[in-house]
Tab-separated table of C-alpha atoms in Angstrom:
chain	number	residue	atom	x	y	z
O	8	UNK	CA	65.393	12.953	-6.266
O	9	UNK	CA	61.888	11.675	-6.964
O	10	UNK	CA	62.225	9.471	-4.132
O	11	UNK	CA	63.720	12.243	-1.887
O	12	UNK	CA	60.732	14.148	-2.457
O	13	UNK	CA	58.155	11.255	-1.762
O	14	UNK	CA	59.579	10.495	1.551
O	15	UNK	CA	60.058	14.253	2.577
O	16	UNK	CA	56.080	14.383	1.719
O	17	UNK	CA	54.857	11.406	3.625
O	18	UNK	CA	57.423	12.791	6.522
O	19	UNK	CA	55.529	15.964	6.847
O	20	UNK	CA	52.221	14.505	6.404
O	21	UNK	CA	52.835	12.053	9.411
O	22	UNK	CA	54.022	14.921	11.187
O	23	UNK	CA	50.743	17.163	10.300
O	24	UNK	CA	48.680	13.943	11.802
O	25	UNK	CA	50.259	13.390	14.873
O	26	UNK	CA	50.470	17.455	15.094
O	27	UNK	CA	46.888	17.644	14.245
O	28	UNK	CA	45.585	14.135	16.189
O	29	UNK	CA	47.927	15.778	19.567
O	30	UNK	CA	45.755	19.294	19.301
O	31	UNK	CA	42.459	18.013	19.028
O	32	UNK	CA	43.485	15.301	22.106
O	33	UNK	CA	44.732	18.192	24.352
O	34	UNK	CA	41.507	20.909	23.329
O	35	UNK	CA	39.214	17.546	24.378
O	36	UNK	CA	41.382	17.659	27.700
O	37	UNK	CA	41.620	21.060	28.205
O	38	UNK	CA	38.261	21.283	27.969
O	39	UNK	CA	36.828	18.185	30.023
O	40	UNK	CA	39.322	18.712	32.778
O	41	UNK	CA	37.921	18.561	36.394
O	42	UNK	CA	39.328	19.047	39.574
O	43	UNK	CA	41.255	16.001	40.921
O	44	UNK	CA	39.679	14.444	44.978
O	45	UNK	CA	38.247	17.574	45.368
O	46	UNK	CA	38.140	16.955	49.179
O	47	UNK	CA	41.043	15.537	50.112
O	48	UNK	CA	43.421	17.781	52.109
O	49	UNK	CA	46.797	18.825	51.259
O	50	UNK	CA	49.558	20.443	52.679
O	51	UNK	CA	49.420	23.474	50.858
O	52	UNK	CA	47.462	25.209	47.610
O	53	UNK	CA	49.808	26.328	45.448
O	54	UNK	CA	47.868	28.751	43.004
O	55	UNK	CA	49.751	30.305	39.501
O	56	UNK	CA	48.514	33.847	38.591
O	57	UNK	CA	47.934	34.872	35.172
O	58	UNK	CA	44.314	33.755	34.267
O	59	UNK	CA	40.972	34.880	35.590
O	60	UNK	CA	39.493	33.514	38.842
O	61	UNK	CA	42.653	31.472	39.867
O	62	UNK	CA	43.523	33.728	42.941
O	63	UNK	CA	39.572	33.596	44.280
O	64	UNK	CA	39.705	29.469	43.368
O	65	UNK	CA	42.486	29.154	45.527
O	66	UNK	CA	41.099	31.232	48.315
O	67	UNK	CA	38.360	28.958	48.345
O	68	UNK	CA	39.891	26.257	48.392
O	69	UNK	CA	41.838	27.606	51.680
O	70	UNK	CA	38.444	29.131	53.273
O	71	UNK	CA	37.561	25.328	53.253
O	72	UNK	CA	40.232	23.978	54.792
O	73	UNK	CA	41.673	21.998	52.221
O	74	UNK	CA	45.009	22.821	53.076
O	75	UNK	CA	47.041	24.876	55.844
O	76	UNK	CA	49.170	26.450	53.714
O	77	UNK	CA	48.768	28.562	50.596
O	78	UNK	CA	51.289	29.643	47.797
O	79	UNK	CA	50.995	32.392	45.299
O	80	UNK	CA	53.237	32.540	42.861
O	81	UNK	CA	53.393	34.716	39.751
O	82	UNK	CA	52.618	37.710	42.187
O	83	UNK	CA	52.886	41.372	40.258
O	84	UNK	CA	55.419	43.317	42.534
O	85	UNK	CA	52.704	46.216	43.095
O	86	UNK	CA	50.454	43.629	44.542
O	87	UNK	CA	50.098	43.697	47.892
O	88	UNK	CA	48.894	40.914	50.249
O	89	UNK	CA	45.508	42.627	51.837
O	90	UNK	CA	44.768	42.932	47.717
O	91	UNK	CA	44.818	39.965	47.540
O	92	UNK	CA	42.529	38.533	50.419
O	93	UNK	CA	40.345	41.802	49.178
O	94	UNK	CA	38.924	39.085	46.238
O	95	UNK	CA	37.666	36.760	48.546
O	96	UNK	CA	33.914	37.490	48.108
O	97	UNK	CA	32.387	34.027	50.078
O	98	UNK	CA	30.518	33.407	52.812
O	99	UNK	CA	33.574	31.377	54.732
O	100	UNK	CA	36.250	33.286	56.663
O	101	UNK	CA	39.655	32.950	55.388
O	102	UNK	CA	42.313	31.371	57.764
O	103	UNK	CA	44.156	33.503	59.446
O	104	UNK	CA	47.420	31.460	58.677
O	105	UNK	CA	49.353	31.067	56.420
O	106	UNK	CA	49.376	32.484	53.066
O	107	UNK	CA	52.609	33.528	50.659
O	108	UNK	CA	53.270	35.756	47.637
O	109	UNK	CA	56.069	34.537	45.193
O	110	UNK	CA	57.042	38.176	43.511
O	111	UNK	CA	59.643	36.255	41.427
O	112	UNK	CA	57.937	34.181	38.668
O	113	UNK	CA	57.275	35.341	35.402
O	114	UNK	CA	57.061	32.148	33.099
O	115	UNK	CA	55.403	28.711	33.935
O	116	UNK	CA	58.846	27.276	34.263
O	117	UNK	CA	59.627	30.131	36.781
O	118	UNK	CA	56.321	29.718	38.771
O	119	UNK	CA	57.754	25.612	39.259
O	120	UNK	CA	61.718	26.939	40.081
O	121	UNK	CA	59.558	29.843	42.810
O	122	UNK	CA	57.538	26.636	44.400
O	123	UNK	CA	59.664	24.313	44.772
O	124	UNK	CA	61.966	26.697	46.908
O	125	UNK	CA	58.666	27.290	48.902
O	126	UNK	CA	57.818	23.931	49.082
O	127	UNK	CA	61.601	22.482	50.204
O	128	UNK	CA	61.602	25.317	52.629
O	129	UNK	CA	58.102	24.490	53.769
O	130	UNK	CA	58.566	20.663	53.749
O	131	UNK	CA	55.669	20.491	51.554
O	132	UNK	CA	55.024	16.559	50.346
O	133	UNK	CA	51.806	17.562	48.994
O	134	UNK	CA	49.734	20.496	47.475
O	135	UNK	CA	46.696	20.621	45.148
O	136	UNK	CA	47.981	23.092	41.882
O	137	UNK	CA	45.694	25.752	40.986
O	138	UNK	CA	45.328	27.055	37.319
O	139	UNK	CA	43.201	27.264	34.187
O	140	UNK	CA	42.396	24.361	32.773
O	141	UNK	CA	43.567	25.041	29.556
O	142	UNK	CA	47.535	25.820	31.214
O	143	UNK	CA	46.868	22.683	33.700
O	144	UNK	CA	49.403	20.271	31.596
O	145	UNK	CA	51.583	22.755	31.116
O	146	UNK	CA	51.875	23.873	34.385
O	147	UNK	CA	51.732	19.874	35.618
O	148	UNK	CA	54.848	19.255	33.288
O	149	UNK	CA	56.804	22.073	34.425
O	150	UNK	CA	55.961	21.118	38.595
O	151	UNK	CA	56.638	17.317	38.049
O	152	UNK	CA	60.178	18.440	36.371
O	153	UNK	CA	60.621	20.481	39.515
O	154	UNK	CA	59.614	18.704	42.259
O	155	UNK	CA	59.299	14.775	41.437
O	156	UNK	CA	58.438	13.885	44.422
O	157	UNK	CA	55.871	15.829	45.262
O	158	UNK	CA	52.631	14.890	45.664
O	159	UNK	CA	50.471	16.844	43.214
O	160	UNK	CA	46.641	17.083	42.450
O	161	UNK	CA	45.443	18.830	39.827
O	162	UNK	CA	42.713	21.528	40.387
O	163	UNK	CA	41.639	23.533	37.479
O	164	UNK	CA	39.563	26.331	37.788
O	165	UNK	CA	35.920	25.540	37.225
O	166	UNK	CA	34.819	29.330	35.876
O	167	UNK	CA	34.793	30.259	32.605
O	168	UNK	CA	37.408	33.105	31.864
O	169	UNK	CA	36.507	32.567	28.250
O	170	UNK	CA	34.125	30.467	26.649
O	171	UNK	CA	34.819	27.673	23.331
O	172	UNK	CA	32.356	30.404	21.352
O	173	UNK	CA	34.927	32.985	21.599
O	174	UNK	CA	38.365	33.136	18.984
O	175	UNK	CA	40.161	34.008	22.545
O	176	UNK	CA	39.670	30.682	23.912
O	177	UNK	CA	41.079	28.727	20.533
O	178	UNK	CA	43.876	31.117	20.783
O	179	UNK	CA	44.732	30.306	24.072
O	180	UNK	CA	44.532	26.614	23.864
O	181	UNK	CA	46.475	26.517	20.377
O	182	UNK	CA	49.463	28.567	22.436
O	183	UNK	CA	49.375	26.070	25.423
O	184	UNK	CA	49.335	23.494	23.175
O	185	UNK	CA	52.615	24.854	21.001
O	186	UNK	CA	54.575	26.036	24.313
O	187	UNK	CA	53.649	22.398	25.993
O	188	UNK	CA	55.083	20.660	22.783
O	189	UNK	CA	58.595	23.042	22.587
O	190	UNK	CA	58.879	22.633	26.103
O	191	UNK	CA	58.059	18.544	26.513
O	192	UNK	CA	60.592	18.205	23.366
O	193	UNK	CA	63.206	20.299	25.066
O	194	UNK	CA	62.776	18.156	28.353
O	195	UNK	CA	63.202	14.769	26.670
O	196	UNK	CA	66.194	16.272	24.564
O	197	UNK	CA	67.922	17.383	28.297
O	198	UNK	CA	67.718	20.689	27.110
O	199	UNK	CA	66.640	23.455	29.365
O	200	UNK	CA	64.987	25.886	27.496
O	201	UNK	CA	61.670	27.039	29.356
O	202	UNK	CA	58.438	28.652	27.964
């Protein structure tokens, strides 16, 4: 029994360091994340809703050209699309084509299953993903389940929705860090079971 006991403890100990060792690993990532060849051209932008500045990153991105194409997904129903091109606040005219609201995603994992029917209806081989930088390896794990072959670069938004001084932000990042854990485990166990 004593020896039950022992191993049970070391067991969950090990498990509290690699828990504890994984967090700290993905805050220092979340945090020191920059956008991926910030000039290279893709086919499309594909931008998830849900955080601050995301839409007006990915318009942007489009105003410069950096891809023909851009995708929305994560869209609120009531949303329409002259609301959306109302954000853009620069200096650089937006393209007149082509832009696309996805009205069906709720979930990260929905936001992948809404682009990739864009994207194989599209022929889209690459796009540059748009999202906060603490959801970007989430949102990376759920679009390379998705879509394996398609080329992806990583663009996290740059501005500050909330700032490391603030509980918010800890908040945020321990969530993202949970849901990317359940939702890795349930991928290497051939489970489906998004978060």
């Amino acid at each position: 029994m004593a020896f039950l006991f022992k191993t049970l403890t070391l067991a969950f100990l090990i498990s509290l360091f690699l828990l504890a060792g994984g967090l700290v690993t993905f805050f220092v990532s979340a945090y020191a994340v920059q956008p991926e060849k910030p000039g290279m051209r893709t086919d499309a932008i594909i931008v998830l809703t849900g955080g601050n500045y995301r839409v007006q990153t990915g318009l942007g991105l489009w105003s410069e050209h950096l891809a023909q194409e851009l995708f929305i997904t994560g869209v609120n129903r009531d949303v329409k699309r002259r609301e959306i091109l109302a954000e853009w606040k620069g200096e650089e005219a937006l393209p007149h084509c082509c832009i696309t609201l996805g009205y069906e995603a709720t979930t990260t994992h929905e936001n992948a299953i809404e682009a990739k029917d864009w994207v194989e209806r599209n022929n889209i081989k690459t796009a540059r993903i748009v999202t906060s930088p603490y959801h970007m390896q989430r949102a990376l794990l759920e679009f390379r389940q998705a879509m394996p072959d398609l080329v992806m670069i990583a663009h996290p938004v740059q501005m500050e929705d909330y700032t490391p001084r603030e509980l918010v932000y800890w908040k945020i990042l321990f969530s993202e860090y949970i849901k990317a854990i359940w939702r890795g485990a349930h991928m290497l166990s051939g489970m489906d079971a998004p978060a």
